[in-house]
Amino acid sequence: MCITGQKNTETNVKRSNISLIPTVSQEKFLANPKNKDRLISILVNKFSSLNMACKKADEDADCLIVNSALALAPTHPSVVVISEDIDLFVILIDIFTFGHVLDCKYCINIIFRFCQYF
């Protein structure tokens, strides 16, 4: 896949047989807000074209992730949230513990699977 774009225009994604070799580290690439925003836009467009629900968080994504999962829980038999950190789990515990208006049977269907690092 070859990603091309011009200043102040939408990024164009073209398929090709060319293998791209990164010239910068992932950390440096994502440190640039424009690069990060373009990458997120490309991913959202791709997932949306595959009929996958996508949301882009303007601020902290943790609350958006938990609230989106809880919103889906009443109409889906199971909702899976995969995370590499504990923040999402802490937010869900807060919802259980402090009695926000929520039927707990929906929370039970939300599964958190953490990466092997924890």
Short mmCIF file of C-alpha atoms in Angstrom, two decimals:
data_model
loop_
_atom_site.label_atom_id
_atom_site.label_comp_id
_atom_site.label_asym_id
_atom_site.label_seq_id
_atom_site.Cartn_x
_atom_site.Cartn_y
_atom_site.Cartn_z
CA MET A 1 0.00 0.00 0.00
CA CYS A 2 1.32 3.42 -0.91
CA ILE A 3 0.09 6.49 0.94
CA THR A 4 0.40 9.79 -0.86
CA GLY A 5 -0.96 13.24 -0.20
CA GLN A 6 -0.51 16.93 -0.85
CA LYS A 7 -0.67 19.81 1.59
CA ASN A 8 -4.26 20.87 2.41
CA THR A 9 -5.77 17.98 0.47
CA GLU A 10 -7.23 14.68 1.50
CA THR A 11 -4.75 11.83 1.79
CA ASN A 12 -4.96 9.39 -1.08
CA VAL A 13 -4.38 5.71 -0.49
CA LYS A 14 -3.31 3.65 -3.49
CA ARG A 15 -2.55 -0.05 -3.67
CA SER A 16 0.70 -1.06 -5.27
CA ASN A 17 3.23 -3.84 -5.24
CA ILE A 18 5.83 -1.54 -3.70
CA SER A 19 6.94 -2.43 -0.20
CA LEU A 20 7.36 0.67 1.92
CA ILE A 21 10.25 0.71 4.35
CA PRO A 22 9.69 3.18 7.20
CA THR A 23 12.30 5.93 7.38
CA VAL A 24 11.32 7.04 10.90
CA SER A 25 10.34 5.18 14.03
CA GLN A 26 6.69 4.68 14.91
CA GLU A 27 7.18 6.91 17.96
CA LYS A 28 8.53 9.81 15.88
CA PHE A 29 5.85 9.35 13.21
CA LEU A 30 3.02 9.44 15.75
CA ALA A 31 4.58 12.37 17.64
CA ASN A 32 3.52 14.59 14.74
CA PRO A 33 -0.20 15.43 15.28
CA LYS A 34 -0.84 15.70 11.52
CA ASN A 35 0.56 12.21 10.90
CA LYS A 36 -1.48 10.78 13.76
CA ASP A 37 -4.68 12.49 12.55
CA ARG A 38 -4.19 11.27 8.98
CA LEU A 39 -3.53 7.71 10.14
CA ILE A 40 -6.65 7.74 12.30
CA SER A 41 -8.71 9.10 9.39
CA ILE A 42 -7.42 6.37 7.07
CA LEU A 43 -8.24 3.67 9.65
CA VAL A 44 -11.72 5.09 10.36
CA ASN A 45 -12.51 5.24 6.64
CA LYS A 46 -11.27 1.69 6.07
CA PHE A 47 -13.16 0.20 9.02
CA SER A 48 -16.31 2.17 8.13
CA SER A 49 -16.16 0.81 4.58
CA LEU A 50 -16.21 -2.68 6.14
CA ASN A 51 -19.41 -1.80 8.08
CA MET A 52 -17.54 -1.56 11.37
CA ALA A 53 -18.69 1.13 13.82
CA CYS A 54 -15.97 3.73 14.38
CA LYS A 55 -15.72 6.74 16.65
CA LYS A 56 -12.87 9.20 16.98
CA ALA A 57 -12.23 10.63 20.43
CA ASP A 58 -11.33 14.32 20.56
CA GLU A 59 -9.88 14.01 24.05
CA ASP A 60 -9.30 10.98 26.28
CA ALA A 61 -10.54 7.86 24.51
CA ASP A 62 -10.99 5.72 27.64
CA CYS A 63 -14.41 7.12 28.59
CA LEU A 64 -15.60 6.99 24.99
CA ILE A 65 -14.57 3.33 24.74
CA VAL A 66 -16.33 2.32 27.97
CA ASN A 67 -19.48 4.35 27.22
CA SER A 68 -19.65 2.95 23.67
CA ALA A 69 -19.35 -0.61 24.99
CA LEU A 70 -22.03 0.01 27.60
CA ALA A 71 -24.34 1.54 24.98
CA LEU A 72 -24.00 -1.59 22.80
CA ALA A 73 -24.42 -4.07 25.65
CA PRO A 74 -28.25 -4.00 25.87
CA THR A 75 -28.64 -4.99 22.21
CA HIS A 76 -25.71 -7.37 21.77
CA PRO A 77 -25.17 -10.74 23.48
CA SER A 78 -21.55 -9.87 24.23
CA VAL A 79 -19.33 -6.84 23.86
CA VAL A 80 -15.57 -7.30 23.94
CA VAL A 81 -13.15 -4.49 24.75
CA ILE A 82 -9.47 -5.30 24.30
CA SER A 83 -7.00 -3.00 26.01
CA GLU A 84 -3.32 -2.88 26.88
CA ASP A 85 -3.85 -0.78 30.00
CA ILE A 86 -5.94 -0.91 33.12
CA ASP A 87 -7.72 2.46 32.73
CA LEU A 88 -10.80 1.02 31.03
CA PHE A 89 -11.22 -1.57 33.73
CA VAL A 90 -10.96 1.10 36.45
CA ILE A 91 -13.67 3.18 34.75
CA LEU A 92 -15.95 0.16 34.55
CA ILE A 93 -15.36 -0.61 38.25
CA ASP A 94 -16.33 3.00 39.01
CA ILE A 95 -19.60 2.49 37.15
CA PHE A 96 -20.32 -0.70 39.14
CA THR A 97 -19.25 0.70 42.51
CA PHE A 98 -20.82 4.12 42.54
CA GLY A 99 -24.17 3.08 41.13
CA HIS A 100 -24.45 5.10 37.98
CA VAL A 101 -27.79 4.51 36.32
CA LEU A 102 -27.00 1.21 34.67
CA ASP A 103 -28.43 -2.28 34.74
CA CYS A 104 -25.55 -4.50 35.91
CA LYS A 105 -26.63 -7.42 33.73
CA TYR A 106 -25.31 -5.44 30.77
CA CYS A 107 -21.96 -4.85 32.49
CA ILE A 108 -21.56 -8.58 33.05
CA ASN A 109 -21.60 -9.10 29.27
CA ILE A 110 -18.67 -6.74 28.79
CA ILE A 111 -15.42 -8.66 28.73
CA PHE A 112 -12.02 -7.07 29.21
CA ARG A 113 -9.00 -9.01 28.00
CA PHE A 114 -5.64 -7.52 28.80
CA CYS A 115 -2.45 -8.21 26.92
CA GLN A 116 0.11 -10.61 28.30
CA TYR A 117 2.09 -7.70 29.74
CA PHE A 118 -0.19 -7.57 32.80
#
